[in-house]
Each structure stands twice: as structure tokens, then as C-alpha cells.
Coordinates of C-alpha atoms in Angstrom, one line a residue:
Chain A
M1 CA 0.0 0.0 0.0
L2 CA 2.7 2.5 1.1
E3 CA 6.1 2.1 -0.4
I4 CA 9.1 4.3 0.6
K5 CA 12.4 4.0 -1.1
N6 CA 15.8 5.6 -0.2
L7 CA 14.2 8.6 1.3
R8 CA 16.4 11.5 2.3
V9 CA 15.1 14.6 4.0
Q10 CA 17.2 17.5 5.1
Y11 CA 16.8 20.6 7.3
G12 CA 19.4 22.8 5.7
A13 CA 22.6 20.8 5.8
F14 CA 21.3 18.4 8.5
A15 CA 20.0 15.1 7.2
A16 CA 17.0 14.1 9.3
L17 CA 16.3 11.0 7.2
Q18 CA 18.9 9.1 5.2
D19 CA 18.3 6.3 2.8
V20 CA 15.1 5.2 4.6
S21 CA 13.1 2.4 2.9
L22 CA 10.0 0.9 4.3
S23 CA 6.7 -0.5 3.2
I24 CA 3.3 -0.9 4.8
N25 CA 0.8 -3.5 3.6
D26 CA -2.9 -3.2 3.6
G27 CA -4.5 -3.8 7.0
Q28 CA -1.2 -3.9 8.9
V29 CA -0.2 -2.0 12.0
V30 CA 3.4 -0.9 11.6
S31 CA 5.4 0.8 14.4
I32 CA 8.2 3.2 14.0
V33 CA 10.4 3.1 17.1
G34 CA 13.2 5.6 17.9
A35 CA 14.5 8.2 20.3
N36 CA 13.7 11.9 20.1
G37 CA 15.2 13.3 17.0
A38 CA 15.5 10.0 15.2
G39 CA 13.4 11.3 12.4
K40 CA 10.0 9.8 13.2
T41 CA 7.9 13.0 12.9
T42 CA 10.0 14.0 9.9
L43 CA 9.0 10.7 8.2
I44 CA 5.3 11.2 8.9
N45 CA 5.3 14.8 7.8
T46 CA 7.1 13.9 4.6
I47 CA 4.5 11.2 3.8
S48 CA 1.8 13.8 4.5
G49 CA 3.5 16.2 2.1
L50 CA 4.3 18.9 4.7
L51 CA 8.0 18.3 4.1
R52 CA 9.7 17.8 0.8
P53 CA 12.5 15.1 0.5
V54 CA 15.8 15.8 -1.2
S55 CA 15.6 12.4 -2.9
G56 CA 13.8 9.1 -2.7
Q57 CA 10.4 7.8 -3.6
I58 CA 7.1 7.6 -1.8
S59 CA 4.2 5.8 -3.5
F60 CA 0.7 5.0 -2.2
D61 CA -1.3 2.4 -4.2
G62 CA 1.2 2.9 -7.0
K63 CA 0.7 6.7 -7.1
D64 CA 3.7 8.9 -6.7
L65 CA 3.0 11.1 -3.6
L66 CA 6.0 13.3 -4.3
Q67 CA 4.2 14.7 -7.3
M68 CA 1.2 15.7 -5.1
E69 CA 0.5 18.6 -2.8
G70 CA -0.3 18.0 0.9
H71 CA -4.0 18.6 0.6
N72 CA -4.3 16.2 -2.3
I73 CA -2.4 13.5 -0.3
A74 CA -4.9 14.0 2.6
S75 CA -7.8 13.7 0.1
M76 CA -6.5 10.3 -1.0
G77 CA -7.2 9.0 2.5
I78 CA -3.8 9.4 4.2
A79 CA -4.7 10.8 7.6
Q80 CA -2.4 12.0 10.3
V81 CA -3.0 12.3 14.0
P82 CA -0.2 14.9 14.5
E83 CA 2.1 15.3 17.4
G84 CA 0.7 18.0 19.7
R85 CA -2.7 17.3 18.2
K86 CA -2.8 20.5 16.0
L87 CA -6.5 21.1 16.6
F88 CA -8.4 24.1 15.3
S89 CA -8.3 25.6 18.8
D90 CA -10.9 28.3 18.4
M91 CA -13.4 26.0 16.6
T92 CA -15.9 23.8 18.4
V93 CA -15.5 20.1 18.8
Y94 CA -18.2 19.5 16.2
E95 CA -16.6 22.0 13.7
N96 CA -13.2 20.2 14.1
L97 CA -14.8 17.0 13.2
L98 CA -16.6 18.6 10.2
M99 CA -13.2 19.8 9.0
G100 CA -12.0 16.2 9.0
S101 CA -14.5 15.4 6.3
Y102 CA -13.7 18.5 4.3
S103 CA -12.3 16.7 1.3
K104 CA -14.7 15.6 -1.5
H105 CA -14.1 12.0 -1.0
A106 CA -14.9 12.1 2.7
R107 CA -17.8 14.5 2.6
P108 CA -20.5 12.0 1.5
Q109 CA -19.6 9.7 4.4
R110 CA -19.8 12.5 6.9
Q111 CA -22.8 11.4 8.9
K112 CA -21.7 7.8 9.0
Q113 CA -18.2 8.7 10.2
L114 CA -19.6 11.1 12.7
E115 CA -21.6 8.4 14.3
M116 CA -18.6 6.2 14.4
V117 CA -16.5 8.9 16.1
Y118 CA -19.2 9.5 18.7
E119 CA -19.4 5.8 19.3
L120 CA -15.7 5.5 19.8
F121 CA -15.5 8.7 22.0
P122 CA -18.9 9.4 23.5
I123 CA -17.4 12.3 25.5
L124 CA -16.9 14.2 22.2
K125 CA -20.6 14.1 21.6
A126 CA -21.3 15.5 25.1
R127 CA -18.8 18.3 24.4
D128 CA -19.6 19.0 20.7
K129 CA -20.3 22.7 21.2
Q130 CA -17.3 23.4 23.3
L131 CA -14.2 25.1 21.8
A132 CA -11.4 22.6 21.2
R133 CA -9.0 24.5 23.4
T134 CA -11.2 24.1 26.4
L135 CA -10.9 20.3 26.3
S136 CA -8.6 18.3 28.6
G137 CA -5.4 16.8 27.1
G138 CA -7.0 13.4 26.8
E139 CA -10.2 14.8 25.2
Q140 CA -8.0 16.8 22.8
Q141 CA -6.2 13.6 21.7
M142 CA -9.6 11.9 21.2
L143 CA -10.7 14.8 19.1
A144 CA -7.5 14.7 17.0
I145 CA -8.1 10.9 16.4
G146 CA -11.8 11.6 15.7
R147 CA -10.9 14.3 13.2
A148 CA -8.6 11.8 11.4
V149 CA -11.4 9.1 11.4
M150 CA -13.7 11.7 9.8
M151 CA -11.4 11.7 6.8
C152 CA -12.4 8.1 5.9
P153 CA -8.8 7.3 5.9
R154 CA -7.2 4.2 4.4
L155 CA -3.9 4.9 6.2
M156 CA -3.8 6.5 9.6
M157 CA -0.5 7.7 11.0
F158 CA -0.4 8.3 14.7
D159 CA 2.4 10.6 16.0
E160 CA 2.9 10.1 19.7
P161 CA -0.8 9.8 20.6
S162 CA -0.2 8.9 24.2
L163 CA 2.3 11.7 25.0
G164 CA 1.6 13.4 28.3
L165 CA -1.6 11.5 29.0
A166 CA -2.7 9.6 32.1
P167 CA -2.2 5.8 32.0
K168 CA -5.9 5.1 31.9
I169 CA -6.4 7.3 28.8
V170 CA -3.3 5.8 27.2
Q171 CA -5.0 2.4 27.5
S172 CA -8.2 3.6 25.9
I173 CA -6.3 5.1 23.0
F174 CA -4.5 1.8 22.4
E175 CA -8.0 0.1 22.5
V176 CA -9.2 2.5 19.9
I177 CA -6.2 1.8 17.7
L178 CA -7.0 -1.9 17.9
R179 CA -10.6 -1.3 17.0
L180 CA -9.6 0.8 14.0
K181 CA -7.3 -2.0 12.9
A182 CA -10.2 -4.4 13.3
A183 CA -12.3 -2.1 11.1
G184 CA -9.8 -2.7 8.3
L185 CA -7.6 0.5 8.6
T186 CA -3.9 0.4 7.9
I187 CA -2.0 2.1 10.8
M188 CA 1.4 3.6 11.2
L189 CA 2.2 4.1 14.8
V190 CA 4.9 6.2 16.4
E191 CA 4.8 5.7 20.1
Q192 CA 7.1 6.4 23.1
N193 CA 5.2 3.5 24.7
V194 CA 7.5 1.1 22.8
R195 CA 6.6 -2.3 24.4
Q196 CA 2.9 -1.9 24.0
S197 CA 3.0 -0.5 20.5
L198 CA 5.3 -3.4 19.4
Q199 CA 2.9 -5.9 20.9
I200 CA 0.1 -4.8 18.7
S201 CA 2.3 -4.3 15.6
D202 CA 2.5 -6.6 12.6
Y203 CA 5.8 -5.1 11.6
A204 CA 8.2 -2.5 13.0
Y205 CA 11.1 -0.4 12.1
V206 CA 13.7 1.1 14.4
L207 CA 15.1 4.5 13.4
E208 CA 18.3 5.8 14.7
T209 CA 19.7 9.2 13.6
G210 CA 17.6 9.1 10.5
R211 CA 18.4 5.5 9.4
V212 CA 16.5 2.2 9.7
V213 CA 18.8 0.1 11.9
I214 CA 16.5 -2.8 12.8
Q215 CA 13.3 -4.1 11.2
G216 CA 11.1 -7.2 11.6
S217 CA 7.8 -8.4 13.0
G218 CA 6.6 -6.7 16.2
Q219 CA 7.6 -9.8 18.2
E220 CA 11.1 -10.0 16.5
V221 CA 11.9 -6.4 17.2
L222 CA 10.5 -6.8 20.7
A223 CA 12.9 -9.7 21.2
N224 CA 15.9 -7.9 19.7
E225 CA 18.7 -7.4 22.2
H226 CA 19.5 -3.9 20.9
T227 CA 15.9 -2.8 21.1
R228 CA 15.5 -4.3 24.6
A229 CA 18.6 -2.4 25.9
A230 CA 18.0 0.9 24.1
Y231 CA 14.2 1.3 24.3
L232 CA 12.8 -1.1 26.9
G233 CA 15.5 -0.7 29.5
I234 CA 16.0 -4.4 30.0
Chain B
M1 CA -17.3 75.9 21.2
V2 CA -20.6 75.9 23.1
F3 CA -21.6 72.5 24.5
S4 CA -25.2 71.5 24.2
P5 CA -27.0 68.1 24.6
E6 CA -28.3 68.4 21.1
L7 CA -24.9 68.7 19.7
L8 CA -23.7 65.7 21.6
L9 CA -26.7 63.7 20.5
Q10 CA -26.1 64.7 16.9
A11 CA -22.4 63.6 17.3
L12 CA -23.5 60.3 18.8
I13 CA -25.9 59.5 16.0
T14 CA -23.4 60.5 13.3
G15 CA -20.7 58.5 15.1
V16 CA -22.7 55.3 15.2
L17 CA -23.6 55.6 11.5
L18 CA -20.0 56.4 10.6
G19 CA -18.8 53.6 12.9
G20 CA -20.7 51.0 10.9
I21 CA -18.7 52.0 7.8
F22 CA -15.5 51.9 9.7
A23 CA -16.4 48.4 10.9
L24 CA -17.1 47.1 7.4
I25 CA -13.8 48.6 6.1
S26 CA -11.9 47.0 9.0
V27 CA -13.5 43.6 8.8
G28 CA -11.7 43.0 5.5
L29 CA -8.3 44.0 6.9
S30 CA -9.0 41.8 9.9
L31 CA -9.9 38.8 7.8
I32 CA -6.7 39.2 5.8
W33 CA -4.6 39.5 8.9
G34 CA -6.4 36.6 10.6
V35 CA -5.8 34.2 7.7
M36 CA -2.3 35.0 6.5
R37 CA -0.8 37.3 9.2
I38 CA -0.2 40.1 6.8
V39 CA -1.1 43.7 7.4
N40 CA -2.2 45.1 4.1
F41 CA -1.1 48.8 4.3
A42 CA -2.6 49.3 0.9
H43 CA -6.1 48.5 2.3
G44 CA -7.2 52.1 2.2
E45 CA -5.9 52.4 -1.4
F46 CA -8.1 49.5 -2.5
L47 CA -11.0 51.4 -1.0
M48 CA -9.9 54.5 -2.9
I49 CA -9.9 52.6 -6.2
A50 CA -13.4 51.2 -5.5
M51 CA -14.6 54.7 -4.7
Y52 CA -13.4 56.0 -8.1
I53 CA -15.1 53.1 -9.8
A54 CA -18.3 53.9 -7.9
Y55 CA -18.0 57.6 -8.6
Y56 CA -17.6 57.2 -12.3
L57 CA -20.4 54.7 -12.6
V58 CA -22.7 57.2 -10.7
V59 CA -21.6 60.4 -12.3
K60 CA -20.7 59.4 -15.9
G61 CA -22.8 56.3 -16.1
G62 CA -25.9 57.5 -14.3
W63 CA -26.0 54.5 -12.1
D64 CA -27.8 54.3 -8.8
P65 CA -25.0 54.4 -6.2
Y66 CA -26.1 51.2 -4.5
L67 CA -26.4 49.3 -7.7
T68 CA -22.7 49.9 -8.3
I69 CA -22.0 47.3 -5.6
L70 CA -22.7 44.8 -8.4
I71 CA -19.5 46.2 -10.1
T72 CA -17.4 47.4 -7.3
A73 CA -17.5 44.2 -5.2
P74 CA -16.5 41.8 -8.0
A75 CA -14.0 44.3 -9.4
L76 CA -12.3 44.6 -6.0
F77 CA -12.4 40.9 -5.6
L78 CA -10.5 40.5 -8.9
I79 CA -8.1 43.3 -8.2
G80 CA -7.5 41.8 -4.8
I81 CA -6.6 38.4 -6.0
L82 CA -4.6 39.8 -8.9
I83 CA -2.4 41.9 -6.6
F84 CA -2.2 39.1 -4.1
Q85 CA -1.0 36.6 -6.7
T86 CA 1.5 38.9 -8.3
T87 CA 3.0 40.7 -5.3
I88 CA 1.9 39.4 -1.9
R89 CA 2.0 35.6 -2.4
P90 CA 5.7 35.5 -3.3
I91 CA 6.6 37.2 0.1
L92 CA 4.2 35.3 2.4
K93 CA 7.0 33.5 4.1
D94 CA 9.4 36.5 4.2
P95 CA 10.1 38.5 7.4
S96 CA 7.3 40.9 8.3
M97 CA 9.4 43.9 7.7
N98 CA 9.6 43.0 4.0
Q99 CA 5.9 42.4 3.9
I100 CA 5.3 45.9 5.4
M101 CA 7.6 47.4 2.9
L102 CA 5.8 45.7 0.1
T103 CA 2.3 46.7 1.1
V104 CA 3.3 50.3 2.0
G105 CA 5.0 50.4 -1.4
L106 CA 1.8 49.2 -3.1
S107 CA -0.2 51.9 -1.3
L108 CA 2.2 54.6 -2.6
I109 CA 2.1 53.3 -6.1
M110 CA -1.7 53.1 -6.1
Q111 CA -2.0 56.7 -4.7
N112 CA 0.4 58.1 -7.3
L113 CA -1.2 56.2 -10.2
A114 CA -4.5 57.6 -9.0
L115 CA -3.0 61.1 -9.1
V116 CA -1.9 60.5 -12.7
F117 CA -5.2 59.0 -13.9
F118 CA -7.8 60.9 -11.8
K119 CA -5.9 64.1 -11.0
A120 CA -5.8 65.5 -7.5
D121 CA -9.3 66.9 -7.6
V122 CA -11.7 66.1 -4.7
L123 CA -14.8 64.6 -6.3
T124 CA -18.2 64.4 -4.8
A125 CA -21.1 62.6 -6.4
N126 CA -24.3 64.5 -5.8
T127 CA -27.0 61.8 -5.8
T128 CA -30.6 61.7 -4.9
Y129 CA -29.6 60.0 -1.6
T130 CA -27.2 62.8 -0.7
R131 CA -30.1 65.1 0.2
L132 CA -32.2 62.4 1.8
N133 CA -32.0 63.8 5.3
F134 CA -34.6 63.9 8.0
M135 CA -35.1 65.2 11.6
L136 CA -35.2 62.8 14.5
G137 CA -36.2 65.0 17.4
P138 CA -33.5 67.7 17.5
V139 CA -31.1 65.6 15.4
V140 CA -30.5 65.6 11.7
V141 CA -30.1 62.0 10.3
R142 CA -28.5 61.8 7.0
G143 CA -30.4 59.2 5.0
S144 CA -27.3 58.1 3.0
Q145 CA -25.4 57.5 6.2
L146 CA -28.3 55.5 7.6
I147 CA -28.4 53.3 4.5
A148 CA -24.6 52.9 4.6
F149 CA -24.9 51.8 8.2
A150 CA -27.6 49.3 7.4
G151 CA -25.7 48.1 4.4
S152 CA -22.5 47.7 6.4
A153 CA -24.3 45.7 9.1
L154 CA -25.9 43.5 6.5
T155 CA -22.6 42.9 4.7
A156 CA -20.7 42.2 7.9
F157 CA -23.5 39.8 8.9
L158 CA -23.4 37.9 5.6
L159 CA -19.6 37.7 5.9
Y160 CA -19.8 36.4 9.4
W161 CA -22.5 33.8 8.4
F162 CA -20.3 32.8 5.4
L163 CA -17.3 32.2 7.7
Q164 CA -19.3 30.4 10.3
K165 CA -21.7 28.2 8.4
T166 CA -20.4 27.4 5.0
E167 CA -17.8 24.7 4.1
T168 CA -15.5 27.2 2.4
G169 CA -15.9 29.7 5.3
R170 CA -14.9 27.0 7.8
A171 CA -12.0 26.1 5.7
I172 CA -10.8 29.7 5.7
R173 CA -11.1 29.8 9.5
A174 CA -9.3 26.4 9.8
A175 CA -6.4 27.6 7.6
S176 CA -6.1 30.7 9.8
L177 CA -6.0 28.7 13.0
N178 CA -3.6 26.0 11.9
R179 CA -2.0 26.0 8.5
D180 CA -0.5 22.5 8.8
A181 CA -3.6 20.9 10.3
A182 CA -5.7 22.5 7.5
T183 CA -3.4 20.9 4.9
L184 CA -3.7 17.5 6.7
V185 CA -7.5 17.5 6.4
G186 CA -7.3 18.2 2.7
I187 CA -7.7 22.0 2.6
N188 CA -5.8 23.8 -0.2
V189 CA -4.4 26.5 2.1
R190 CA -3.0 28.6 -0.8
N191 CA -6.5 28.9 -2.3
T192 CA -8.0 29.9 1.1
Y193 CA -5.5 32.7 1.2
L194 CA -6.4 33.8 -2.3
L195 CA -10.1 33.7 -1.4
A196 CA -9.7 35.5 1.9
F197 CA -7.7 38.3 0.2
G198 CA -10.3 38.5 -2.5
I199 CA -13.2 38.7 0.0
G200 CA -11.4 41.2 2.2
S201 CA -10.9 43.4 -0.8
A202 CA -14.5 42.9 -2.1
S203 CA -15.9 44.1 1.2
L204 CA -14.1 47.5 0.3
G205 CA -16.1 47.5 -2.9
V206 CA -19.3 47.3 -1.0
A207 CA -18.1 50.0 1.5
A208 CA -17.1 52.3 -1.4
S209 CA -20.5 52.1 -3.0
L210 CA -22.2 52.8 0.3
M211 CA -20.1 55.8 0.9
I212 CA -20.2 57.5 -2.5
P213 CA -23.5 59.4 -1.8
F214 CA -22.0 61.2 1.3
Y215 CA -18.2 61.0 1.0
Y216 CA -15.7 62.6 -1.3
T217 CA -13.2 60.8 -3.4
S218 CA -9.6 61.8 -3.9
P219 CA -6.3 60.0 -4.5
T220 CA -5.4 60.2 -0.8
V221 CA -8.8 59.3 0.6
G222 CA -7.4 55.9 1.4
L223 CA -4.8 57.3 3.8
F224 CA -7.5 58.2 6.3
F225 CA -9.5 55.1 6.0
G226 CA -6.5 52.8 5.9
L227 CA -5.3 54.3 9.1
I228 CA -8.7 54.1 10.7
A229 CA -9.0 50.4 9.7
Y230 CA -5.6 49.7 11.1
V231 CA -6.6 51.3 14.4
V232 CA -9.9 49.5 14.5
V233 CA -8.4 46.1 13.9
V234 CA -5.7 46.5 16.5
L235 CA -8.1 48.0 19.0
G236 CA -10.6 45.2 18.4
G237 CA -8.0 42.5 18.6
L238 CA -6.1 41.4 15.5
G239 CA -8.1 38.9 13.5
S240 CA -11.2 39.2 15.7
F241 CA -14.4 39.6 13.7
P242 CA -16.7 40.9 16.6
G243 CA -13.7 42.9 17.8
A244 CA -13.6 44.8 14.5
L245 CA -17.3 45.6 14.7
V246 CA -17.2 46.9 18.2
A247 CA -14.0 48.8 17.7
G248 CA -15.4 50.3 14.5
L249 CA -18.3 51.7 16.5
I250 CA -16.0 53.0 19.2
I251 CA -13.8 54.8 16.7
G252 CA -16.8 56.1 14.8
L253 CA -18.2 57.6 18.0
T254 CA -14.8 59.0 19.1
E255 CA -14.2 60.6 15.8
S256 CA -17.6 62.2 15.6
V257 CA -17.8 63.3 19.3
G258 CA -14.2 64.5 19.1
A259 CA -15.0 66.6 16.0
S260 CA -17.9 68.3 17.7
L261 CA -16.3 68.9 21.1
L262 CA -12.7 69.7 20.2
P263 CA -11.3 72.3 17.8
G264 CA -10.5 71.0 14.3
S265 CA -7.1 69.5 14.4
L266 CA -7.3 68.3 17.9
A267 CA -10.3 66.0 17.2
R268 CA -8.1 63.1 16.1
V269 CA -6.2 63.3 19.4
L270 CA -9.2 61.7 21.1
T271 CA -9.2 58.7 18.7
F272 CA -5.6 58.0 19.1
G273 CA -5.7 58.8 22.8
I274 CA -8.3 56.0 23.3
F275 CA -6.3 53.7 21.0
I276 CA -3.2 54.2 23.2
V277 CA -5.0 53.9 26.5
V278 CA -6.7 50.6 25.4
L279 CA -3.4 49.2 24.2
L280 CA -1.7 50.2 27.4
F281 CA -4.2 48.2 29.5
K282 CA -5.2 45.5 27.1
P283 CA -2.4 45.2 24.5
Q284 CA -4.1 42.3 22.7
G285 CA -7.1 44.5 21.9
I286 CA -10.6 44.3 23.2
F287 CA -11.5 40.9 21.8
G288 CA -8.0 39.6 21.3
G289 CA -7.9 37.2 24.2
K290 CA -6.1 34.2 22.8
Q291 CA -4.0 35.6 20.0
K292 CA -0.5 34.5 20.0

């Protein structure tokens, strides 16, 4: 479904990603593991078209994403739950969700997706007239996920969805990710909660200073000695 | 000057009516700032051009001044997006000093082109509405100003409704709140900028047509209104729609009361006095609570 080959992204002279190749198959959960600054967010933002690579290829269902602009990439069903949520802070919860189904391909499904989001996160329905910035951190994260679900995505990329949240909310967010997987979505997951994300992953890549250093099934990467020492503290 | 309650009442009425027009002119500037964080210092000159269009349609073409909105609004929309595409879009990511230089430069060019084409004469269109005045108790109400106030209120309401309730309006707001997030949900941010600039300019077309029955036109008429719009937008809170409306009324009242209570050249001191006092105590403007 998503095919990345020899991707190189630079901020000025600094290479944030070097020679990164990875692929995600339909219906899989794929984890990207790495320390701060390893290039995880850069990778996600490059796929979304917010950043332009120096070289390499990204294709989605055979279409070259590097020929497309960010808003067109989103309209194809590549959704991002961004780091820091990036909500429309002065819009209501309901309006934020509506924005998720802005694109022409998502708009006809608006009502159906809205029901799905309210079923996943009943609290969002209760708060639908509140401004997004008045929500708690956990609720904001739910809204960010809900907005992405509104896009009728085929690929959903999560960037640190549990960052700064209480353990109980983290659990419910993992449950939602599993439910989305069960509903047939393809998921790319960047999580500081390495053990748990590897446990639910079909495949995983470990990024270090912009390069893929380890890859394998979730279980393999979980069992890898280097991963255990560097990311699980065992 | 002798103070009398009638005089004050007259100033208040005139001030409110004038404030409506100030608000409409400012809403466009506020929208443009809110969406792309650019202060268009040529805003007043856009108004000036629209006033010339309206003036010539009325005086040479025999148009009803209010019908000229059908021309001035679309014309200003087109002029707005043309100038945006050719000059402002290339510098959107540049430091704000460069952007200020550009829009100030635009305003000077437009003023001087107007001098070349229209000469320095001060033109007034004498329309049937110009003499449509009536007494309300001891106060003279100018019909043309009342119509301008109502037209401004209606236009501002329509604009507000558009931004709140339509898909495109919401997209403009979303792009102004978070550019990246807007792209991530499939909004073409570049187009929303273009549209916002066009709409912000088109509102000046409406304002110009509403003003032509009671206000003169000259190459430098934009200087005054540009400055007023800038003061209103900052006072109301940069990018705040309701802020621009309230501040428009405040400045309208201040200008008019100031002109009736203070000797000629001192009148404006009151406007900028209030401006400075508000900014001292609430630097983010009246409605600018959460602006970063």
C-alpha cells in the first residue's frame, strides 16, 4: 500500500532521514520506534506532504506522492494524528470533526463517520459545542483521532498519541487503535510506549539518527537485544 | 465651542452611523490578517480605487450608487486576487518587515497612479440620496449614512455567516487557526489565502458604493480610512471579527464626538488617545484574548 524507497530529508545541511526504505501493507499495524530526534515525525510529515525530501520515492497504491501537494495527499485517505494534536483551537469540537470530512471523497460519508467517532468517543458528543482549546489533554487527543477518522482514511498515521496522557487514557487510546485496525484500517504508529506498540504491531522499524537500523515483525523487534537495551530498558 | 446636549446627541448618531462603515472597512483587513498574518497597508488604497469606480459609474454612467455594488465588489475581488497573486503571495514567508515594505510600497504606487489618472481633484457625487435627510427630534439624520450603516451591518453579517456556516468559510477559519492541520485534512491553504484576500478586498467595494453618496473621493482618501481600519483592527484584537465591529463603532463615536467637542485639528487626538489607552491596559485588543 505505502512504499518508501531511499528517502532522504534535510533541514538545511542536517540530514533528518537518510536512505530510509519501508513498506506498509494493507490492514497492517506498523510501528516506528526511535529516540527523540531519530526522524519519526519527519518521516510522517514527509509522507503527508508537509515536508519535501531531497531524494527518494514515496508511493501510495502505486501513485507517486511526491508529485502531489499536501492537501491532495490527505484527500486520498492518508490521515495523520499529529504530534501535539494540532486542533483548530478556536473552533468547536463539532466543527473540528466537520473539518476532518472537508475533502470531496470524505464528505459523502460525513454522517456515518460522525456516528462512528461519537461511538468511539462518547465524550466528544457530550462536548460537541465546546471550543477545542477548552478540552482536557485526553479529550483533545480523542478529538485529534476523531478528526482523522472523519477523513475516511485508508492509512492512519499516529504521531505520539499517548504523549503526556494519564495511563488510563493511554489504555483507551490503544484500544481505539486496535478497534480501528479491526475495522480494516492500515495504521502507522509512532509511540514512546514502545513495548505496548510493538505488541500490537505486525511489523516494526527502528530508526536511529535518520536511518533504519532494525526491522522485523513486532515480536522480533521486541525480542531484539539492541531494542531491549535501548528502548525497553531491560 | 458651546456645549449642548443636542450637539452631543447629533455627534453620537453620526458617530454610530460612521462607525458602521469603519467596521465594514476594518473587517476586510482583519480577515486578511487573521488568515495570512499580513497587514495590508494598501487596504485604504483598495477602497480609494473602489470609490473611483463607484464615482464614475454614478456620475458618468448615471447608475444608482447602491447598484454599483454589483460592479465594485466583484471588481475589487478580482483586483485583490490579482495583486495578491503577483505581489503578496511570493513574500508570504518573508520577514514581516519585507511584507510591510511591500504593502506600503503598493499603497504609494496606487496613490500616485490615482494622481496620474484621476488628478488631485476632490470629487463628490451628488446623488438623490445625498439630500435624503430627516429630523429625528432635534437631530438631523443623513439618509445616505443610515443606508450605509444598514448596508455595512448586513454585509458584515453575511460575511460572518459565510465564515461560520459554509464549508468554504470554515476552511478559511481552519487555515487561519492552523495551517498544517488544515493541509492535513485536505484544505488547499493557498486557495483559502487567495479567497480571503479577494473577499477582504471585495468588502471594500461594498463600502465604497455605500459611501459614495456622502463622502468625497480623492487619490489620498485611502490614507485616512486605511489608518482608521488599522486602528480599529488593532483595537478590536487582531483577527477578531466581533472585535472589529465593536471597535469600528467606538472609533466612529470617538471621531464624531471629538470633532464636535474639540477644535478642528485636535479632534483626532481623542481617537488615538483612546487607542493608546486601550493598548496600554489590554495590548491584545478588546476581543484579542487568545491571539499568540
